[in-house]
Short mmCIF file of C-alpha atoms in Angstrom, two decimals:
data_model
loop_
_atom_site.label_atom_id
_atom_site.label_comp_id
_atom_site.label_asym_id
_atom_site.label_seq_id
_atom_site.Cartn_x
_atom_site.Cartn_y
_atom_site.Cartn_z
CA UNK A 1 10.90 138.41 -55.73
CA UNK A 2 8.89 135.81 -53.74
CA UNK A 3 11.25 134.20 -51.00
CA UNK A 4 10.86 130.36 -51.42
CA UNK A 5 9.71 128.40 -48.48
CA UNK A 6 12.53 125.43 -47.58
CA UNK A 7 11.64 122.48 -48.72
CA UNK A 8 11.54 119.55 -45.74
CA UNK A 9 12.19 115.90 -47.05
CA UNK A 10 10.86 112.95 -45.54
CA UNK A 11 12.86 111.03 -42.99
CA UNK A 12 16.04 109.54 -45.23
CA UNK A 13 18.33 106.48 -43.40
CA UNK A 14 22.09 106.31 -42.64
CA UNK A 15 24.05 108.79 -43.21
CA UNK A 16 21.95 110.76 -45.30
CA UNK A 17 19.37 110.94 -42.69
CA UNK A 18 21.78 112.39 -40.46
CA UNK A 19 23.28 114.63 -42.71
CA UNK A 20 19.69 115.91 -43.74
CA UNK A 21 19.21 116.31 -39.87
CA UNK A 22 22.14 118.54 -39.70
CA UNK A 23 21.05 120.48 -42.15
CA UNK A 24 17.03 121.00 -40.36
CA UNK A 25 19.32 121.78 -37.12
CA UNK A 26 21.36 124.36 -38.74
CA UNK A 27 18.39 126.09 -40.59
CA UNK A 28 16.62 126.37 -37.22
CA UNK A 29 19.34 127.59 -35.56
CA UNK A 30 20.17 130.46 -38.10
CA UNK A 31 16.79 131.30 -37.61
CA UNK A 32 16.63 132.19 -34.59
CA UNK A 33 18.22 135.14 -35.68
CA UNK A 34 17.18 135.57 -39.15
CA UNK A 35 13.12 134.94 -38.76
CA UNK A 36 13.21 133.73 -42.40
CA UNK A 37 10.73 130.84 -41.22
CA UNK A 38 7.17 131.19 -40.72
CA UNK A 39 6.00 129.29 -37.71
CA UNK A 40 4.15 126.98 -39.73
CA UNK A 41 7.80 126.57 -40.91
CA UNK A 42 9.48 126.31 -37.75
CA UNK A 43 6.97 124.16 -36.80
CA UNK A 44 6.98 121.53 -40.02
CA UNK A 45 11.03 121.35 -39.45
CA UNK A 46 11.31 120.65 -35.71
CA UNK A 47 8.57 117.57 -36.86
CA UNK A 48 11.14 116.49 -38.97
CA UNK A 49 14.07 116.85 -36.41
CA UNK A 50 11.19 114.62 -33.61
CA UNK A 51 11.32 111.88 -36.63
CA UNK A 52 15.08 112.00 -36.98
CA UNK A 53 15.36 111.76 -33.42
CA UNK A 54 13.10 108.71 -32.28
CA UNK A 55 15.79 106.91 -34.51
CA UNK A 56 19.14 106.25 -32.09
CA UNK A 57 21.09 105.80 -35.35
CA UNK A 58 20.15 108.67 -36.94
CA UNK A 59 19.76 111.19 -33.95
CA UNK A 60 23.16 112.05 -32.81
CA UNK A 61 23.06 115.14 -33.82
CA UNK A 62 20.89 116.08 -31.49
CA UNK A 63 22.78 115.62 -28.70
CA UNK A 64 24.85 118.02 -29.18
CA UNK A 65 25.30 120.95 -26.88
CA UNK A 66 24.58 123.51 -29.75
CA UNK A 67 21.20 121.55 -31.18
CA UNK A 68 20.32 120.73 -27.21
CA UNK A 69 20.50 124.70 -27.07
CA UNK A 70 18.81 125.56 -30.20
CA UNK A 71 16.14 122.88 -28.94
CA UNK A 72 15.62 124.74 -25.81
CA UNK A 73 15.42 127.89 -27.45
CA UNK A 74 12.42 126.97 -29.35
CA UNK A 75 10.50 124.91 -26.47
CA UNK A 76 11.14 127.91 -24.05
CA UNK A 77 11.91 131.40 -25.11
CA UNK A 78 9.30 131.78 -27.92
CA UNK A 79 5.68 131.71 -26.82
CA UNK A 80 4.50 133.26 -30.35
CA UNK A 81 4.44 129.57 -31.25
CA UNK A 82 3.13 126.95 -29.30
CA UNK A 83 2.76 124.18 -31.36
CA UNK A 84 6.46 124.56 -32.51
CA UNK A 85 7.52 125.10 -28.90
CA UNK A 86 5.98 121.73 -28.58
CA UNK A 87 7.88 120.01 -31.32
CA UNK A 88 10.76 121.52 -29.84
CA UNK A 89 9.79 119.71 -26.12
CA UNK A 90 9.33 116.22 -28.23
CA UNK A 91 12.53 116.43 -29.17
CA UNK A 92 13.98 117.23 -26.31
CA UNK A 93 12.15 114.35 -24.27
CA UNK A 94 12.93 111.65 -26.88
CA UNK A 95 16.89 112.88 -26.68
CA UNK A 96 16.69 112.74 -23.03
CA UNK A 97 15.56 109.28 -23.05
CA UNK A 98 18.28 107.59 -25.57
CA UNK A 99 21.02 110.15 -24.62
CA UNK A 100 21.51 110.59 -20.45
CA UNK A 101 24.03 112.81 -20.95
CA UNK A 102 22.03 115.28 -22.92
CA UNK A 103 20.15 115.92 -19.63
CA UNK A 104 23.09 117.48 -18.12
CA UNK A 105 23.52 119.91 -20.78
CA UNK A 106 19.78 121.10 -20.73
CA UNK A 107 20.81 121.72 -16.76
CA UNK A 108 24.34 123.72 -17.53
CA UNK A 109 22.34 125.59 -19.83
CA UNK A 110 20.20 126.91 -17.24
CA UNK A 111 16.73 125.81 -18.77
CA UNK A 112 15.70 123.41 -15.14
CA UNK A 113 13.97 126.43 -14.16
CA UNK A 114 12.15 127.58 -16.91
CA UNK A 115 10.74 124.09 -17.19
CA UNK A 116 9.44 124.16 -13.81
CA UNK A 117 7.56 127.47 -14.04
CA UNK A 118 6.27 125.95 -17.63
CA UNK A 119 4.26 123.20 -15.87
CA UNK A 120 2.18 126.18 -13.90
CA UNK A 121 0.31 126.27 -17.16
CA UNK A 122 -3.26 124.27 -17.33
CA UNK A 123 -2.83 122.29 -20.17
CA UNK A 124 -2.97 118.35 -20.60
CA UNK A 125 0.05 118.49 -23.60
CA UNK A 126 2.53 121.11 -22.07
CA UNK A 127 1.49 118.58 -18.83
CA UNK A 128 2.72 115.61 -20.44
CA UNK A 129 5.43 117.42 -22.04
CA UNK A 130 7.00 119.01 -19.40
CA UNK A 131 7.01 116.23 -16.46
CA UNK A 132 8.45 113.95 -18.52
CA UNK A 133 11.45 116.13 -19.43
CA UNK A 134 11.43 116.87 -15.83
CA UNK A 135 11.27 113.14 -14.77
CA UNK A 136 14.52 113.08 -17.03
CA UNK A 137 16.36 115.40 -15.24
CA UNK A 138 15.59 113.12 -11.84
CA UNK A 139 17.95 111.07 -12.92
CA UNK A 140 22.08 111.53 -12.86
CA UNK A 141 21.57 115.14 -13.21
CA UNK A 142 22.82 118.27 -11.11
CA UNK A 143 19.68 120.03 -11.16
CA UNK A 144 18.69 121.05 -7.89
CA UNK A 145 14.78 119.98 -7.54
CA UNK A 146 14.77 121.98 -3.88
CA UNK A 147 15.47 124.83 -5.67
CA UNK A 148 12.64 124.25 -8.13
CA UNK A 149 10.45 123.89 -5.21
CA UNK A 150 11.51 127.30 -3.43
CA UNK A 151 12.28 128.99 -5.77
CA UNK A 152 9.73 128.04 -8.72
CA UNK A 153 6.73 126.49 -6.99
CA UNK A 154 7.36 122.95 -8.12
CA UNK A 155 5.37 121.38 -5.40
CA UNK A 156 2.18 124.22 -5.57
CA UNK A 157 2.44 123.18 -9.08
CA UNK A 158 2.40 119.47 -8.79
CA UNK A 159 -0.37 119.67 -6.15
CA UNK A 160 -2.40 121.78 -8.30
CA UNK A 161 -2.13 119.79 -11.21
CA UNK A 162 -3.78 116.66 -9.42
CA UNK A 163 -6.27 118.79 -7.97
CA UNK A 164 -7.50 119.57 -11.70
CA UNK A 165 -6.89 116.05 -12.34
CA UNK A 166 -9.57 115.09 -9.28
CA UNK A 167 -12.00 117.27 -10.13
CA UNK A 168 -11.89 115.78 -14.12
CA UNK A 169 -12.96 112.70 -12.37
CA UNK A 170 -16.16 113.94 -10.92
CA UNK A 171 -18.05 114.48 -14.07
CA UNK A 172 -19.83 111.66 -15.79
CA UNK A 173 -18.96 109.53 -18.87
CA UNK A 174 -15.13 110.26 -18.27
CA UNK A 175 -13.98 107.62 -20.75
CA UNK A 176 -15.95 108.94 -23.56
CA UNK A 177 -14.79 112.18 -23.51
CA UNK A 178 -12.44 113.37 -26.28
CA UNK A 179 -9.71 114.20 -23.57
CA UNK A 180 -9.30 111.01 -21.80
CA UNK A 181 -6.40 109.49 -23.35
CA UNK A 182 -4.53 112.86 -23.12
CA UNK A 183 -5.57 113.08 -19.24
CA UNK A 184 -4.16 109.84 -18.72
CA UNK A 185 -0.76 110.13 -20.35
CA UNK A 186 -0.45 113.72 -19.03
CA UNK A 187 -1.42 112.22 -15.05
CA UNK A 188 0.74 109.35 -15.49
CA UNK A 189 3.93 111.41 -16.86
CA UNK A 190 3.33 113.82 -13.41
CA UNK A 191 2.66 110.87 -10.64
CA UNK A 192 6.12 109.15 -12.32
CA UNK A 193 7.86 113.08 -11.81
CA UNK A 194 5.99 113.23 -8.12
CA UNK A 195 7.70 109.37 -6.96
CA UNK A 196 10.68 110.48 -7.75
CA UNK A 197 10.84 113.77 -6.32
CA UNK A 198 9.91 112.58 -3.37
CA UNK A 199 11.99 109.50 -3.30
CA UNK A 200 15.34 111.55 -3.80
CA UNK A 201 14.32 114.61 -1.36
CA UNK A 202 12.51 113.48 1.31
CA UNK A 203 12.75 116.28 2.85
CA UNK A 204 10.05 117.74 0.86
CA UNK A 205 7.16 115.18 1.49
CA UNK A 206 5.61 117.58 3.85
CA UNK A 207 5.05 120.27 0.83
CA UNK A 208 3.14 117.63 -1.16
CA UNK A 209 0.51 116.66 1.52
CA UNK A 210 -2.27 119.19 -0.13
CA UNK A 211 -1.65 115.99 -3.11
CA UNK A 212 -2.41 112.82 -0.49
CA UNK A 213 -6.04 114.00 -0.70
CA UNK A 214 -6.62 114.56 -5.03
CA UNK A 215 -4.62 111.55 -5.62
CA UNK A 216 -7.31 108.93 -3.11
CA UNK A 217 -9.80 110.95 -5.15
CA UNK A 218 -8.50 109.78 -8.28
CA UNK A 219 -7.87 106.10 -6.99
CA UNK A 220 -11.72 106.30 -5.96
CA UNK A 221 -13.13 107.31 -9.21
CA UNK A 222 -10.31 106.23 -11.71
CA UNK A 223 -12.02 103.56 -14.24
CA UNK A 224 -9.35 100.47 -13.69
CA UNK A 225 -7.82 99.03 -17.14
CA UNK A 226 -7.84 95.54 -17.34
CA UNK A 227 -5.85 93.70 -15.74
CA UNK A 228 -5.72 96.54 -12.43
CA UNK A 229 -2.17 96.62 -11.74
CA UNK A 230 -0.83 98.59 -15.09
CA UNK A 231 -0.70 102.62 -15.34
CA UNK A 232 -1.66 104.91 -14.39
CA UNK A 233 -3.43 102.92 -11.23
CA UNK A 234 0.56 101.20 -10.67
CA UNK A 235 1.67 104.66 -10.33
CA UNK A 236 -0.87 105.85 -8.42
CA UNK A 237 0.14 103.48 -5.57
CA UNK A 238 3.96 104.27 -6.23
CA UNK A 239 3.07 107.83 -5.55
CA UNK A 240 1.08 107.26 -2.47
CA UNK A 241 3.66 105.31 -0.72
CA UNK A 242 5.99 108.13 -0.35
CA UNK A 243 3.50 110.49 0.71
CA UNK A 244 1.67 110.55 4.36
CA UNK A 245 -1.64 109.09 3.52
CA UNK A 246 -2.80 111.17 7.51
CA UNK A 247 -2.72 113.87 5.51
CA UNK A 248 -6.34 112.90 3.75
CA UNK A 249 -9.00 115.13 4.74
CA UNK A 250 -6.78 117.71 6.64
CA UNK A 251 -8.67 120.96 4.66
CA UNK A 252 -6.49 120.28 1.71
CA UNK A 253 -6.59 121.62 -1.75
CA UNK A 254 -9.51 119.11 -3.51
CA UNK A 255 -11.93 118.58 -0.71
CA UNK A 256 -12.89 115.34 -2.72
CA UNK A 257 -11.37 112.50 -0.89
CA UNK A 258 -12.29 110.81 2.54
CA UNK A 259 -12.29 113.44 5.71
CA UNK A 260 -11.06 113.70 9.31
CA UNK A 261 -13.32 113.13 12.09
CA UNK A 262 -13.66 116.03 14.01
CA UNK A 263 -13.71 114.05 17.18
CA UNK A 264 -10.66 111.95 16.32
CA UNK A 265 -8.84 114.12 13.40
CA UNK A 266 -8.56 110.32 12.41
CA UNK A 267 -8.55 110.36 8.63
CA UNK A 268 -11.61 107.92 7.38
CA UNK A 269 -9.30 105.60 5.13
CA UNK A 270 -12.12 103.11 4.78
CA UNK A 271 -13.12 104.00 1.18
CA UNK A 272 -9.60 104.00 -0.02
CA UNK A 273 -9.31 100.45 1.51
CA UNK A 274 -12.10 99.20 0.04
CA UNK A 275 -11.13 100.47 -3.05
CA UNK A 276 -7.44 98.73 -2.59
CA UNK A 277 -9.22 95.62 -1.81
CA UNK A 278 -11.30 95.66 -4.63
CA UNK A 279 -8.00 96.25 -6.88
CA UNK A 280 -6.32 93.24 -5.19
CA UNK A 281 -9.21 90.90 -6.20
CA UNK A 282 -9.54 92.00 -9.48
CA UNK A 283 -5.39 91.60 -9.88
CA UNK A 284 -4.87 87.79 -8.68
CA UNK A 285 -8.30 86.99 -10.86
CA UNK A 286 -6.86 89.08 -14.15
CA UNK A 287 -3.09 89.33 -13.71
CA UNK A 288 -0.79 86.38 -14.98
CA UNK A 289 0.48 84.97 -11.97
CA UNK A 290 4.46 85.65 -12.98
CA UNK A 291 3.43 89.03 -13.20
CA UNK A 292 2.29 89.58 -9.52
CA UNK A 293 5.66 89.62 -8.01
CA UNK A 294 6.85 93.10 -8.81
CA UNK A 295 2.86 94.37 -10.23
CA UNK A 296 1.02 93.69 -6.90
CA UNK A 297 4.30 95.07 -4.40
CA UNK A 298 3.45 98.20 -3.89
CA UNK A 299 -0.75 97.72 -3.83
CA UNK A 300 0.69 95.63 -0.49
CA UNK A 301 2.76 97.73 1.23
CA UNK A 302 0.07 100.17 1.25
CA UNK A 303 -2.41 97.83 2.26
CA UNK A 304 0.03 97.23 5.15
CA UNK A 305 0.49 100.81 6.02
CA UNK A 306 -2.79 101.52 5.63
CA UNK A 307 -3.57 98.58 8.27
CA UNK A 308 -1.25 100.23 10.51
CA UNK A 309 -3.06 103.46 10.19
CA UNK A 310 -7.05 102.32 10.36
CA UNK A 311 -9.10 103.03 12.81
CA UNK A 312 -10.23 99.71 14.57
CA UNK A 313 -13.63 100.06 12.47
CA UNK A 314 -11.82 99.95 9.31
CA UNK A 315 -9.28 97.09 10.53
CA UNK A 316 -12.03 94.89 10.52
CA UNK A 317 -13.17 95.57 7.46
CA UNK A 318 -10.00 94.52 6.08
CA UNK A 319 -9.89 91.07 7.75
CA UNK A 320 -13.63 90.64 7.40
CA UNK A 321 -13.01 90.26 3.23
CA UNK A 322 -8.83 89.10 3.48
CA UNK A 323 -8.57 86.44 6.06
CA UNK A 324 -10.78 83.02 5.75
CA UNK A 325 -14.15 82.98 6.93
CA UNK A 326 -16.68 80.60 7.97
CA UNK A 327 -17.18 79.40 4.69
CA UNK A 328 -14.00 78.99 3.07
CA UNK A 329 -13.55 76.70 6.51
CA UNK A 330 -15.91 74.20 4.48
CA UNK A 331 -12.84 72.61 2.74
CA UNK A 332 -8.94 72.87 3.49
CA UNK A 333 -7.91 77.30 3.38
CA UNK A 334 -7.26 77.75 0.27
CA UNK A 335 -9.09 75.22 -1.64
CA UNK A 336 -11.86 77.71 -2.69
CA UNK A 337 -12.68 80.93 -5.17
CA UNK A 338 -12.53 83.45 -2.30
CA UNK A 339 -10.13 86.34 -2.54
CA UNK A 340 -8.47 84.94 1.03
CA UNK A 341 -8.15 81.27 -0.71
CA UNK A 342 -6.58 82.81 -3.68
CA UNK A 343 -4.37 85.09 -1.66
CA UNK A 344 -3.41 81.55 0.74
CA UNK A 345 -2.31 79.70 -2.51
CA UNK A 346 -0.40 82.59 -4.22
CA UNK A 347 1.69 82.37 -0.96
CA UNK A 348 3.12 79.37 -1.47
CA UNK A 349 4.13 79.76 -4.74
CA UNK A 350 7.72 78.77 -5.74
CA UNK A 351 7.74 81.31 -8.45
CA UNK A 352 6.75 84.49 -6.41
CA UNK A 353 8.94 85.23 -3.68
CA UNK A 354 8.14 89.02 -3.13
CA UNK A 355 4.31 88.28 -3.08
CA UNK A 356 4.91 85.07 -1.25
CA UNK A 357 6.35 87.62 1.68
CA UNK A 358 4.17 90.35 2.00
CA UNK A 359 0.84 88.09 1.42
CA UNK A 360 2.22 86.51 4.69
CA UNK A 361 3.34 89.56 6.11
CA UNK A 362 0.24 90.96 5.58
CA UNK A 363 -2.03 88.10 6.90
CA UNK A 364 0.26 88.71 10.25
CA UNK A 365 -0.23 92.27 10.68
CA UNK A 366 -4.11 91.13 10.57
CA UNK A 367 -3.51 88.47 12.98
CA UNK A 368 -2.22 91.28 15.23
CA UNK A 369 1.08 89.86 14.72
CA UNK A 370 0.28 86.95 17.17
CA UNK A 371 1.53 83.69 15.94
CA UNK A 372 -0.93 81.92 17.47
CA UNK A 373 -3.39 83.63 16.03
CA UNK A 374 -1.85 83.92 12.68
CA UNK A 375 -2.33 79.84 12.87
CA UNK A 376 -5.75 79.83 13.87
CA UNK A 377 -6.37 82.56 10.95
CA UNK A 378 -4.69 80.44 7.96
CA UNK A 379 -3.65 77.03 9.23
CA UNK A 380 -0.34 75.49 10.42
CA UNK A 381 0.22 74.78 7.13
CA UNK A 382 0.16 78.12 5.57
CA UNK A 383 1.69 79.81 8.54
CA UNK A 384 4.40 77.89 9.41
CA UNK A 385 6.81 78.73 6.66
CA UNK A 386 6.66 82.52 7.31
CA UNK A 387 6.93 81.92 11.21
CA UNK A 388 10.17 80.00 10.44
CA UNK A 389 11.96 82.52 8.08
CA UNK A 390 11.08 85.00 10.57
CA UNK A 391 12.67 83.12 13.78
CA UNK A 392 9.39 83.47 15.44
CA UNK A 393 8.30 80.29 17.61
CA UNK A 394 4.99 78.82 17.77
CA UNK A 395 3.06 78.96 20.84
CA UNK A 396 1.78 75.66 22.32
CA UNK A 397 -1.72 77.47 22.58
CA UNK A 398 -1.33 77.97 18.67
CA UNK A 399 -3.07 74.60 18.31
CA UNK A 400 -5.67 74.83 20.93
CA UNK A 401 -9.05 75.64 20.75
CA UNK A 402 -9.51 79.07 20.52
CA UNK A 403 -11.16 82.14 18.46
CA UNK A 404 -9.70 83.15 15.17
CA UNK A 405 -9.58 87.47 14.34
CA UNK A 406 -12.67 87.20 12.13
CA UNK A 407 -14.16 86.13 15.55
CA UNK A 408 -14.90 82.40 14.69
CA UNK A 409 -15.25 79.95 17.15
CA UNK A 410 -12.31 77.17 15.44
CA UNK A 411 -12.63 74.51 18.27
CA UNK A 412 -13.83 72.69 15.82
CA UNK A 413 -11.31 73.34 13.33
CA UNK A 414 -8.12 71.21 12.03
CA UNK A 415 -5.50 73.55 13.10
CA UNK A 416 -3.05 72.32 10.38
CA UNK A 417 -5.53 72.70 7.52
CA UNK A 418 -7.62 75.19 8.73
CA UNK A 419 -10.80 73.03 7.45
CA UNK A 420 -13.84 72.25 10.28
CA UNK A 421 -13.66 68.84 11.41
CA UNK A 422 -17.35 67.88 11.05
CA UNK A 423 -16.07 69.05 7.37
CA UNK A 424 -13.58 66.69 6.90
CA UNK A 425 -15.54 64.04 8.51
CA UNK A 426 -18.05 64.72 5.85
CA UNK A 427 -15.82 64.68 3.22
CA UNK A 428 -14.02 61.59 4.40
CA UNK A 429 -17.46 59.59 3.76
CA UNK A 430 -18.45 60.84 0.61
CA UNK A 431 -14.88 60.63 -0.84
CA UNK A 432 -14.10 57.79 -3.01
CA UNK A 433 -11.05 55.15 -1.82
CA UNK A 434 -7.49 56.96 -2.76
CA UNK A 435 -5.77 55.50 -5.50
CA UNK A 436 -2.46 54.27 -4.07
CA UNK A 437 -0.45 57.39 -6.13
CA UNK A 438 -2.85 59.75 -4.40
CA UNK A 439 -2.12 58.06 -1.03
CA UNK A 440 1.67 58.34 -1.71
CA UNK A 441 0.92 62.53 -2.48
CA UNK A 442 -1.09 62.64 0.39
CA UNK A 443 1.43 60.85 2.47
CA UNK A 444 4.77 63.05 1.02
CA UNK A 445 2.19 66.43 2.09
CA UNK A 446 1.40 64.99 5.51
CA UNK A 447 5.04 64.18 6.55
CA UNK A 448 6.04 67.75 5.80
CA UNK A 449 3.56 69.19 8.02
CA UNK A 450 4.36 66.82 10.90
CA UNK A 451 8.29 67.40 10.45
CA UNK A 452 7.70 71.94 10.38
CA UNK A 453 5.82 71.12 13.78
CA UNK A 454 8.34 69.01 15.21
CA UNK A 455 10.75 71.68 14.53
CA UNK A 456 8.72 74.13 16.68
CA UNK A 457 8.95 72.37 19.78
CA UNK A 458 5.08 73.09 20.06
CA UNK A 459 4.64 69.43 20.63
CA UNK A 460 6.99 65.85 20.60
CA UNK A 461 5.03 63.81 18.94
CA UNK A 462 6.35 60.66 16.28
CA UNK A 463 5.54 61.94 12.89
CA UNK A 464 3.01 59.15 11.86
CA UNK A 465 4.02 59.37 8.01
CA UNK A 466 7.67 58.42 9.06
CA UNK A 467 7.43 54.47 9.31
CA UNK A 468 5.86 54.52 6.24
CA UNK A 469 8.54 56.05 4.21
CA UNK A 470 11.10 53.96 6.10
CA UNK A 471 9.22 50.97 4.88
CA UNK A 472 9.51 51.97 1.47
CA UNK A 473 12.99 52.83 1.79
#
């Protein structure tokens, strides 16, 4: 007699749906001794236990420590199935994320290290699959990751994985091939895995330098999404903060990204920076401005370090296209469509007190952390609020004539607006007479200024606006 194939039913709800479940659990669990199901079988009934469990109302019977075994089972000791090994990992990865504690028992169960020697394999879904049950386990687990490492090759792994993923981005027409979208979740699942690692065991940054040099690759030749600052690219620059960014072109693993002069064994980080710089633009044109707070962090702090880090070459390039120039000088900083106008007014925002800092901060560094020169650079205007919540005093020379970093001549420049003279003269003739709301506007901006350079001591002058408000008082 013909043994009848189980019959698998369509995601029910309530508690039919979780009885049903039960029942797929127990039916893969007897046969793991049994064999009665083909794999096509096995396969068809772990799909059904992945829909059960992207349902929190309906999946607790996953979490237990016999289905989180039977689970395991599946996903890792039978390789005569791959695709239901893979149904098995789904369901794993979607328990992990609505039930913490089910991470613990894949660890007592012993299974941390079989999923570490699973992500040697060369394969975009086992990729995906496997870093994100591993980014899991980062989390309120006891699994011991420098184990993993010594033990299981973690890191060799890791770094070889983004090698492959470097040398995907050399060929041409990447977005049109069939494999793109399955690169990018795969990438993005391992640089999330790679933060944290090296966030919670920093000890173990040096084992990931052979990465520093596939991952600039990959910021090079990655096409950005629209707006810049979403994954992978955000993760990209989480996972480059933690690592040593000296480490580029130090005969790694790749040999795609920037190299080492021989003379200097200074990396050459001036692609990478123009690259970053060409990100930044295209975020404070593209990105809702709300969203810059937390989106465009990280892009700065490596701008900063990478400041810290460039050869004197490369620092110039950085202030030649951040701070003002010559023609942004034209009208009041930050009045115009350049990125260092945009970048001036996004500091002052009310609603952005993260960007508001390290725009500042970053302007600074540039300006060789001089305060005079940081005034010269953007204006009193601009600079004074970050020179206050810093405690750092204003030079007298601050307003003198003098030569900004960009290596402008700004003799002839308004030191409070940052705007040429001959500019405002200009504009001053051609303007038409203030209304008297604009002159009251114009009146409130003015005594602020003159009261934030009282308060510096840099001069003792009588604020001019003063007698005016008095008046109307």
């Amino acid at each position: 007699m013909e043994r009848q194939s189980p019959v698998y039913l369509a995601p029910a709800s309530g508690e039919a749906a979780i009885r049903e479940l039960e029942r797929l659990l127990h039916d893969l669990e007897d046969n793991l001794d049994t064999l009665k199901l083909s794999l096509k079988q096995q396969q068809d009934a772990l799909g059904e236990v992945k829909a059960f469990g992207r349902n929190p109302q309906t999946a607790r019977p996953i979490f237990t420590k016999q289905a989180i075994s039977t689970l395991c089972r599946y996903g890792f000791d039978r390789p005569e199935s791959t695709e239901a090994a893979r149904e098995a990992l789904r369901c794993l990865a979607n328990a992990f994320l609505l039930h913490e504690p089910s991470r613990q028992t894949f660890v007592d169960l012993g299974y941390g290290p079989k999923a570490a020697e699973r992500l040697k394999l060369d394969d975009y879904e086992d990729e995906f699959l496997i870093s994100r049950i591993l980014f899991f386990l980062t989390y309120n687990t006891t699994l011991d990751f420098e184990a993993l490492m010594s033990q299981n090759d973690l890191a060799q792994s890791i770094n070889q994985i983004f090698s492959h993923h470097a040398e995907y981005y050399s060929g041409l027409d990447i977005i049109q091939s069939p494999k793109f979208t399955q690169q990018q979740l795969a990438m993005s699942e391992t640089l999330k895995l790679l933060f944290n690692i090296t966030y919670h065991y920093p000890d173990s940054l040096p084992k990931f330098d052979p990465a520093v040099e596939s991952l600039v690759t990959i910021v090079l030749r990655h096409p950005l999404p629209e707006p810049p600052l979403q994954p992978p690219t955000s993760y990209l620059l989480n996972a480059l903060l933690n690592l040593d960014i000296r480490a580029v072109g130090k005969g790694t693993q790749s040999g795609h990204g920037p190299k080492a002069s021989a003379a200097s064994e200074s990396p050459d980080l001036e692609p990478l920076v123009n690259r970053l710089i060409h990100i930044l633009d295209a975020a404070v044109c593209n990105h809702p401005e709300e969203t810059l707070d937390q989106a465009a962090a990280s892009l700065f702090t490596l701008l900063r370090r990478l400041y810290e880090l460039a050869t004197p070459r490369t620092k110039a390039v950085m202030r030649t296209q951040i701070l003002p120039n010559a023609q942004d000088r034209d009208q009041p900083l930050g009045k115009g469509g350049s990125l260092s106008s945009r970048l001036l007014r996004l500091s002052c925002s009310p609603k952005l007190p993260t960007l508001r800092s390290n725009i500042s901060a970053l302007l600074f560094e540039m300006s060789e952390k001089d305060p005079g020169k940081f005034v010269q650079n953007i204006g009193y205007g601009y600079a004074s609020g970050f020179l206050m919540s810093q405690n750092i005093e204003v030079p007298p020379s601050a307003l003198e004539a003098n030569a900004s970093s960009n290596g402008e001549n700004v003799a002839h420049v308004n030191p409070v607006t940052g705007q040429r003279w001959a500019a405002e003269e200009r504009d001053a003739s051609s303007t038409l007479p203030m209304t008297e709301e604009e002159k009251e506007r114009e009146a409130e901006r003015l005594f602020v200024l003159f009261e934030r350079l009282k308060a510096t001591g840099v001069v003792n002058v009588q604020n001019p606006v003063e007698r005016r408000f008095e008046e109307i008082d």
